[in-house]
Tab-separated table of C-alpha atoms and ligand atoms in Angstrom:
chain	number	residue	atom	x	y	z
A	1	MET	CA	69.680	76.277	-22.455
A	2	LEU	CA	72.091	73.843	-24.065
A	3	GLU	CA	71.111	70.229	-24.152
A	4	ALA	CA	73.688	67.644	-23.061
A	5	ARG	CA	74.235	64.568	-25.252
A	6	LYS	CA	71.505	61.937	-24.983
A	7	ALA	CA	73.862	59.544	-23.182
A	8	VAL	CA	74.645	62.223	-20.594
A	9	ARG	CA	70.999	63.193	-20.015
A	10	SER	CA	70.162	59.674	-18.916
A	11	LEU	CA	73.284	59.164	-16.740
A	12	PRO	CA	72.764	58.045	-13.146
A	13	THR	CA	74.129	60.512	-10.579
A	14	TYR	CA	76.779	59.336	-8.145
A	15	HIS	CA	76.329	61.132	-4.820
A	16	PRO	CA	79.447	60.817	-2.676
A	17	PRO	CA	79.374	63.390	0.124
A	18	LEU	CA	81.561	66.324	-0.888
A	19	GLY	CA	81.568	67.975	2.534
A	20	GLY	CA	80.628	67.533	6.201
A	21	ARG	CA	82.822	64.507	6.893
A	22	GLU	CA	84.142	65.484	10.301
A	23	GLY	CA	85.098	62.651	12.664
A	24	LEU	CA	86.755	59.269	12.200
A	25	ARG	CA	86.146	58.578	8.506
A	26	LEU	CA	85.254	54.899	8.208
A	27	ASP	CA	82.874	55.584	5.321
A	28	PHE	CA	85.067	55.854	2.208
A	29	ASN	CA	87.734	53.152	2.472
A	30	GLU	CA	90.483	55.720	2.816
A	31	ASN	CA	93.624	55.237	4.872
A	32	THR	CA	92.579	56.643	8.274
A	33	VAL	CA	95.868	58.362	9.143
A	34	GLY	CA	97.365	59.489	5.839
A	35	CYS	CA	100.526	58.640	3.985
A	36	SER	CA	104.145	58.335	5.050
A	37	SER	CA	105.350	61.504	6.781
A	38	ALA	CA	108.215	61.625	4.267
A	39	VAL	CA	105.608	63.031	1.872
A	40	LEU	CA	104.986	66.027	4.126
A	41	ALA	CA	108.691	66.854	4.064
A	42	GLN	CA	108.540	66.589	0.281
A	43	LEU	CA	105.570	68.973	0.159
A	44	ARG	CA	107.369	71.490	2.367
A	45	ALA	CA	110.357	71.386	0.027
A	46	LEU	CA	108.273	72.401	-3.025
A	47	SER	CA	109.504	75.575	-4.686
A	48	LEU	CA	107.501	78.219	-6.494
A	49	GLU	CA	109.277	77.160	-9.652
A	50	ASP	CA	107.981	73.588	-9.163
A	51	LEU	CA	104.481	75.048	-9.279
A	52	ALA	CA	105.179	77.351	-12.226
A	53	ARG	CA	106.165	74.503	-14.549
A	54	TYR	CA	103.754	72.178	-16.338
A	55	PRO	CA	103.933	68.786	-14.628
A	56	GLU	CA	106.361	66.222	-16.054
A	57	ARG	CA	104.731	62.829	-15.857
A	58	GLU	CA	107.187	60.664	-17.786
A	59	PRO	CA	110.140	60.492	-15.336
A	60	VAL	CA	107.733	59.551	-12.553
A	61	GLU	CA	106.165	56.884	-14.765
A	62	VAL	CA	109.617	55.317	-15.101
A	63	VAL	CA	109.876	55.148	-11.278
A	64	ALA	CA	106.326	53.797	-10.862
A	65	ALA	CA	106.851	51.172	-13.582
A	66	ALA	CA	110.087	49.972	-11.951
A	67	HIS	CA	108.252	49.733	-8.626
A	68	LEU	CA	105.591	47.513	-10.233
A	69	GLY	CA	108.126	45.468	-12.227
A	70	ILE	CA	106.704	46.481	-15.621
A	71	GLY	CA	107.928	48.639	-18.505
A	72	PRO	CA	107.128	52.382	-18.605
A	73	ALA	CA	105.285	51.887	-21.919
A	74	GLU	CA	102.946	49.438	-20.170
A	75	LEU	CA	101.693	52.059	-17.711
A	76	LEU	CA	99.883	55.388	-17.574
A	77	LEU	CA	99.706	57.419	-14.390
A	78	THR	CA	96.151	58.700	-14.023
A	79	ASN	CA	94.205	61.143	-11.893
A	80	GLY	CA	93.058	58.309	-9.651
A	81	VAL	CA	91.497	55.079	-10.903
A	82	ASP	CA	88.438	57.204	-11.683
A	83	GLU	CA	90.342	58.693	-14.608
A	84	ALA	CA	91.770	55.304	-15.604
A	85	ILE	CA	88.205	54.010	-16.019
A	86	HIS	CA	87.230	57.123	-17.945
A	87	VAL	CA	90.128	57.011	-20.432
A	88	LEU	CA	89.663	53.282	-21.002
A	89	CYS	CA	85.988	53.814	-21.854
A	90	GLU	CA	86.848	56.756	-24.122
A	91	THR	CA	89.452	54.644	-25.922
A	92	PHE	CA	87.425	51.512	-26.579
A	93	LEU	CA	83.682	52.198	-26.439
A	94	GLU	CA	81.399	53.432	-29.216
A	95	PRO	CA	77.685	54.198	-28.808
A	96	GLY	CA	75.800	50.910	-29.085
A	97	ASP	CA	78.685	48.762	-27.791
A	98	GLU	CA	78.102	46.675	-24.683
A	99	ALA	CA	80.087	46.801	-21.441
A	100	ILE	CA	79.620	44.220	-18.698
A	101	ILE	CA	79.836	44.968	-14.984
A	102	VAL	CA	79.012	42.761	-11.988
A	103	VAL	CA	76.721	44.429	-9.449
A	104	PRO	CA	76.886	45.630	-6.755
A	105	THR	CA	80.175	47.339	-7.562
A	106	PHE	CA	82.013	50.661	-7.723
A	107	ALA	CA	79.687	53.303	-9.232
A	108	MET	CA	82.101	54.894	-11.689
A	109	TYR	CA	82.137	51.943	-14.119
A	110	GLU	CA	78.481	52.456	-14.974
A	111	ILE	CA	78.852	56.232	-15.265
A	112	SER	CA	81.951	56.215	-17.483
A	113	VAL	CA	80.528	53.476	-19.724
A	114	ALA	CA	77.093	55.076	-20.075
A	115	ALA	CA	78.604	58.512	-20.816
A	116	THR	CA	80.075	57.116	-24.038
A	117	GLY	CA	76.635	55.955	-25.231
A	118	ALA	CA	77.565	52.293	-24.774
A	119	GLN	CA	75.096	49.991	-23.061
A	120	VAL	CA	75.789	48.779	-19.530
A	121	ILE	CA	75.047	45.076	-19.045
A	122	SER	CA	74.756	44.487	-15.277
A	123	VAL	CA	75.282	40.917	-14.113
A	124	PRO	CA	74.090	40.417	-10.509
A	125	ALA	CA	76.522	38.703	-8.152
A	126	ALA	CA	75.430	35.215	-7.082
A	127	LYS	CA	74.144	34.420	-3.571
A	128	ASP	CA	76.364	35.917	-0.870
A	129	PHE	CA	77.968	38.154	-3.501
A	130	VAL	CA	79.902	35.244	-5.002
A	131	PHE	CA	81.476	36.209	-8.339
A	132	PRO	CA	79.063	35.063	-11.108
A	133	THR	CA	81.580	33.644	-13.588
A	134	SER	CA	79.197	31.534	-15.670
A	135	ASP	CA	76.465	34.224	-15.787
A	136	LEU	CA	79.046	36.741	-16.954
A	137	LEU	CA	80.402	34.398	-19.634
A	138	ALA	CA	76.835	33.849	-20.846
A	139	CYS	CA	76.465	37.625	-21.400
A	140	LEU	CA	79.514	37.899	-23.673
A	141	SER	CA	78.618	38.814	-27.243
A	142	PRO	CA	80.463	40.195	-30.280
A	143	ARG	CA	79.206	43.619	-29.108
A	144	THR	CA	80.949	43.308	-25.722
A	145	ARG	CA	83.831	45.784	-25.916
A	146	MET	CA	84.537	46.152	-22.214
A	147	ILE	CA	84.246	44.254	-18.936
A	148	ALA	CA	84.994	46.239	-15.771
A	149	LEU	CA	85.515	44.354	-12.504
A	150	ALA	CA	86.831	45.311	-9.088
A	151	ASN	CA	88.927	42.607	-7.414
A	152	PRO	CA	88.460	42.749	-4.422
A	153	ASN	CA	85.042	44.207	-5.095
A	154	ASN	CA	83.581	47.281	-3.445
A	155	PRO	CA	81.239	47.330	-1.464
A	156	THR	CA	81.274	43.568	-0.779
A	157	GLY	CA	84.981	42.787	-0.250
A	158	ALA	CA	84.440	39.603	-2.314
A	159	VAL	CA	87.016	38.375	-4.812
A	160	ALA	CA	86.974	36.529	-8.122
A	161	LYS	CA	89.350	33.606	-8.652
A	162	THR	CA	92.380	34.443	-10.786
A	163	GLU	CA	91.628	31.518	-13.103
A	164	ASP	CA	88.065	32.804	-13.650
A	165	LEU	CA	89.356	36.258	-14.613
A	166	ILE	CA	91.827	34.672	-17.022
A	167	GLU	CA	89.029	32.570	-18.519
A	168	ILE	CA	86.911	35.715	-19.033
A	169	ALA	CA	89.816	37.501	-20.761
A	170	ARG	CA	90.311	34.450	-23.020
A	171	ARG	CA	86.648	34.076	-23.910
A	172	GLY	CA	86.188	37.801	-24.722
A	173	PRO	CA	89.277	38.820	-26.696
A	174	GLN	CA	87.251	41.564	-28.440
A	175	ALA	CA	86.634	43.273	-25.055
A	176	ALA	CA	88.962	45.321	-22.871
A	177	LEU	CA	88.916	43.549	-19.501
A	178	LEU	CA	89.642	46.007	-16.693
A	179	VAL	CA	90.588	44.364	-13.406
A	180	ASP	CA	90.496	47.180	-10.875
A	181	GLU	CA	92.916	46.274	-8.082
A	182	ALA	CA	92.255	49.385	-5.959
A	183	TYR	CA	92.341	47.165	-2.821
A	184	PHE	CA	95.220	44.921	-3.950
A	185	GLU	CA	97.444	45.668	-0.940
A	186	PHE	CA	94.863	44.161	1.448
A	187	TYR	CA	94.471	41.023	-0.696
A	188	GLY	CA	97.811	40.225	-2.302
A	189	HIS	CA	96.770	38.557	-5.586
A	190	THR	CA	97.286	40.375	-8.856
A	191	LEU	CA	96.908	39.993	-12.602
A	192	LEU	CA	99.739	42.456	-13.221
A	193	ARG	CA	101.804	41.433	-16.278
A	194	GLU	CA	99.218	38.794	-17.376
A	195	TRP	CA	98.506	41.079	-20.352
A	196	ARG	CA	101.715	39.689	-21.825
A	197	ASN	CA	99.666	36.492	-22.459
A	198	LEU	CA	96.229	38.122	-22.646
A	199	PRO	CA	96.595	41.444	-24.494
A	200	ASN	CA	92.997	42.570	-23.814
A	201	LEU	CA	93.662	42.707	-20.055
A	202	PHE	CA	94.176	45.998	-18.162
A	203	VAL	CA	94.964	46.361	-14.463
A	204	ALA	CA	94.277	49.483	-12.385
A	205	ARG	CA	95.910	50.403	-9.081
A	206	THR	CA	95.441	53.386	-6.789
A	207	PHE	CA	97.409	55.373	-4.230
A	208	SER	CA	94.130	56.460	-2.583
A	209	LYS	CA	93.644	53.453	-0.290
A	210	ALA	CA	96.594	51.678	1.388
A	211	TYR	CA	98.993	54.486	0.445
A	212	GLY	CA	96.822	57.181	2.033
A	213	MET	CA	96.926	59.739	-0.776
A	214	ALA	CA	93.287	59.998	-1.926
A	215	GLY	CA	93.583	63.786	-1.812
A	216	LEU	CA	96.495	63.832	-4.258
A	217	ARG	CA	94.613	61.748	-6.879
A	218	ILE	CA	97.109	59.232	-8.247
A	219	GLY	CA	96.215	56.014	-9.998
A	220	VAL	CA	97.792	53.616	-12.453
A	221	LEU	CA	96.391	52.025	-15.574
A	222	ALA	CA	98.590	49.236	-16.920
A	223	GLY	CA	98.320	46.915	-19.899
A	224	ASN	CA	99.702	45.783	-23.218
A	225	GLU	CA	102.119	48.331	-24.721
A	226	GLN	CA	100.235	48.899	-27.997
A	227	HIS	CA	96.906	49.214	-26.206
A	228	MET	CA	98.400	51.651	-23.710
A	229	ALA	CA	99.705	53.767	-26.622
A	230	MET	CA	96.068	54.199	-27.715
A	231	VAL	CA	94.930	55.020	-24.174
A	232	ARG	CA	97.683	57.665	-23.911
A	233	LYS	CA	96.234	59.464	-26.920
A	234	VAL	CA	93.002	60.046	-24.993
A	235	SER	CA	94.611	61.191	-21.747
A	236	SER	CA	95.568	64.821	-21.141
A	237	PRO	CA	99.387	65.106	-21.001
A	238	TYR	CA	98.953	67.084	-17.761
A	239	ASN	CA	96.356	64.865	-16.092
A	240	LEU	CA	98.402	64.602	-12.873
A	241	ASN	CA	99.385	67.776	-11.079
A	242	ALA	CA	102.999	68.633	-10.228
A	243	VAL	CA	102.471	68.204	-6.469
A	244	ALA	CA	101.211	64.636	-6.840
A	245	LEU	CA	104.051	63.776	-9.213
A	246	LYS	CA	106.632	65.194	-6.819
A	247	CYS	CA	105.309	63.074	-3.924
A	248	LEU	CA	104.924	59.722	-5.678
A	249	PRO	CA	108.614	58.659	-5.793
A	250	THR	CA	108.928	59.550	-2.101
A	251	VAL	CA	105.972	57.401	-1.103
A	252	LEU	CA	107.190	54.521	-3.254
A	253	SER	CA	110.559	54.572	-1.537
A	254	ASP	CA	108.936	54.141	1.903
A	255	CYS	CA	107.389	50.658	1.489
A	256	ASN	CA	107.698	49.878	5.215
A	257	TYR	CA	105.032	52.431	5.924
A	258	VAL	CA	102.473	50.753	3.660
A	259	GLU	CA	103.378	47.264	4.894
A	260	GLN	CA	102.853	48.141	8.532
A	261	TYR	CA	99.591	49.990	7.753
A	262	VAL	CA	98.242	47.047	5.767
A	263	GLY	CA	99.215	44.706	8.640
A	264	GLN	CA	97.096	46.753	11.032
A	265	VAL	CA	94.148	46.792	8.629
A	266	VAL	CA	94.246	43.035	8.055
A	267	ALA	CA	94.330	42.422	11.839
A	268	GLY	CA	91.513	44.947	12.372
A	269	ARG	CA	89.420	43.278	9.669
A	270	GLN	CA	89.747	39.991	11.565
A	271	ARG	CA	88.705	41.671	14.809
A	272	LEU	CA	85.595	43.299	13.305
A	273	GLN	CA	84.571	40.058	11.571
A	274	GLN	CA	85.089	38.176	14.832
A	275	GLU	CA	82.917	40.734	16.640
A	276	TYR	CA	80.169	40.354	14.034
A	277	ARG	CA	80.376	36.583	14.390
A	278	ALA	CA	80.089	36.821	18.187
A	279	LEU	CA	77.118	39.199	17.939
A	280	GLY	CA	75.366	37.184	15.245
A	281	ILE	CA	75.338	40.113	12.812
A	282	PRO	CA	75.472	38.737	9.265
A	283	PHE	CA	78.508	39.962	7.303
A	284	TRP	CA	80.452	39.039	4.191
A	285	PRO	CA	84.105	38.018	4.678
A	286	SER	CA	86.240	40.695	3.060
A	287	GLN	CA	89.638	40.817	1.363
A	288	ALA	CA	89.686	44.627	1.351
A	289	ASN	CA	89.967	47.396	3.962
A	290	PHE	CA	86.265	47.323	4.807
A	291	VAL	CA	83.539	44.905	5.862
A	292	LEU	CA	79.924	44.891	4.664
A	293	ALA	CA	77.335	43.728	7.199
A	294	HIS	CA	73.558	43.358	7.252
A	295	TYR	CA	71.766	45.510	9.819
A	296	GLY	CA	68.354	45.295	8.129
A	297	SER	CA	65.880	47.929	9.313
A	298	ALA	CA	68.370	49.078	12.015
A	299	LYS	CA	70.822	50.420	9.405
A	300	THR	CA	69.857	54.110	9.676
A	301	ALA	CA	69.794	54.025	13.483
A	302	LEU	CA	73.240	52.372	13.465
A	303	VAL	CA	74.741	54.971	11.105
A	304	GLN	CA	73.312	57.771	13.275
A	305	ALA	CA	74.386	56.200	16.568
A	306	MET	CA	77.929	55.837	15.204
A	307	ARG	CA	77.943	59.426	13.921
A	308	LYS	CA	76.910	60.584	17.400
A	309	ARG	CA	80.092	58.893	18.624
A	310	GLY	CA	82.197	60.687	16.010
A	311	ILE	CA	82.516	57.756	13.576
A	312	LEU	CA	81.282	57.868	9.977
A	313	VAL	CA	80.153	54.587	8.421
A	314	ARG	CA	78.353	54.073	5.107
A	315	ASP	CA	74.814	52.888	4.451
A	316	ARG	CA	75.035	50.912	1.168
A	317	SER	CA	71.315	50.133	0.948
A	318	ARG	CA	71.004	51.737	-2.471
A	319	ASP	CA	73.407	49.264	-4.078
A	320	PRO	CA	71.766	46.330	-5.852
A	321	GLY	CA	71.193	43.454	-3.402
A	322	CYS	CA	72.459	45.501	-0.438
A	323	ASP	CA	69.263	46.662	1.252
A	324	GLY	CA	69.960	47.051	4.973
A	325	CYS	CA	73.735	46.813	4.523
A	326	VAL	CA	76.319	49.048	6.186
A	327	ARG	CA	79.977	49.150	5.099
A	328	ILE	CA	82.655	49.996	7.652
A	329	THR	CA	86.243	50.855	6.688
A	330	ILE	CA	89.091	49.450	8.785
A	331	GLY	CA	92.005	51.687	9.754
A	332	THR	CA	94.860	51.518	12.246
A	333	THR	CA	94.771	49.362	15.400
A	334	GLU	CA	93.950	52.439	17.447
A	335	HIS	CA	91.043	53.259	15.144
A	336	THR	CA	89.769	49.674	15.319
A	337	ASP	CA	89.801	49.955	19.136
A	338	LEU	CA	87.684	53.115	18.857
A	339	LEU	CA	85.420	51.484	16.277
A	340	LEU	CA	84.704	48.373	18.338
A	341	THR	CA	84.001	50.361	21.503
A	342	ALA	CA	81.659	52.729	19.648
A	343	LEU	CA	79.982	49.833	17.830
A	344	ARG	CA	79.181	48.001	21.071
A	345	GLU	CA	77.744	51.186	22.563
A	346	ALA	CA	75.785	51.997	19.408
A	347	LEU	CA	74.289	48.499	19.243
A	348	GLU	CA	73.275	48.782	22.873
A	349	GLU	CA	71.718	52.202	22.274
A	350	ILE	CA	69.628	51.060	19.308
A	351	GLY	CA	68.631	47.870	21.126
A	352	LEU	CA	70.181	45.618	18.516
A	353	LYS	CA	72.637	43.918	20.836
A	354	GLU	CA	69.890	42.681	23.154
A	355	ALA	CA	67.780	41.612	20.196
A	356	ILE	CA	70.650	39.529	18.852
A	357	THR	CA	72.046	38.073	22.053
A	358	ARG	CA	68.689	37.329	23.683
B	1	PLP	C1	86.961	49.588	-6.727
B	1	PLP	C2	87.373	51.016	-6.705
B	1	PLP	N1	88.045	51.521	-7.740
B	1	PLP	C3	88.440	52.801	-7.750
B	1	PLP	C4	88.152	53.663	-6.714
B	1	PLP	C5	88.582	55.094	-6.804
B	1	PLP	O1	89.963	55.174	-6.786
B	1	PLP	P1	90.708	56.543	-6.981
B	1	PLP	O2	90.663	57.311	-5.722
B	1	PLP	O3	92.091	56.122	-7.377
B	1	PLP	O4	90.018	57.280	-8.111
B	1	PLP	C6	87.443	53.194	-5.610
B	1	PLP	C7	87.119	54.103	-4.503
B	1	PLP	O5	86.334	53.864	-3.649
B	1	PLP	C8	87.040	51.843	-5.618
B	1	PLP	O6	86.340	51.331	-4.598
């Protein structure tokens, strides 16, 4: 048997379900109805020749860059943000370097960092998952070569203040600071273009969440032109497939679709948070398309009772500081109606509603 590299042997395993997700999927922060139907028409118009050719990323990068108001040299289209994280780590980390993350957070930062042989420095979020700016700054050292943060964060929905992120970039100029804005559309604040003042800053965006194209795998990594030239060297020239590249300009030209979807999610988020408030179930106010709540020892019963009603929700108990926590994704208004009805029934079934309201 071959032996994997030492860094790989000790990697944690990320276990997202890769099958058996039938029902209303409120477990993975996806768009619950899919992307603009204009994309389907685009898919139907694909020719065999389109599939025979190697994908041409550059013309689509010009369109994506114009959409974001940045230059094409400041952006790389990636196979989801997952690949953006991976190529950034491959570009900047050597074995023995340090990379800072704030936990709990998205699992792929730790995996991509650790796979390079760099050391992961995990800074726990403060009470109520507040962003730990001063603790993070205290961990900066000359060996810090990367800081990877999700803003809004997953699974908490919490955000870091823009000025704190800028301060971190300033205080760690030797480190690539990745601000992962996968949930930007539900929040509205961005650090896009700030790399023109702070060259060590990178911003990631995805088309997997608000845009409803998780299955096509399209992400963006953006940053300072010279830094992006180095990142490009690491990326495969054919990292995005031809089908995804064909669809992206179409989806970008139908902004109304995303706006109205995001509007429904933001309203649904309010409704779920209001419901939690009324029931006395502790939750953390979210700026993303999901809400994390504390069900304590009832978490497994809740997940099962919801599954029985055809709704998948996610037990996040394994994340640091999240024991007893369940994360529920918000979708369209119709899906929020279904969610709230099922939730009330499920709480009744597991006896939690009486316990809380008594
Ligand atoms: C913070 C964060 N970044 C990135 C991703 C993955 O994005 P993509 O589908 O573009 O790889 C997720 C998915 O859950 C996420 O929560």
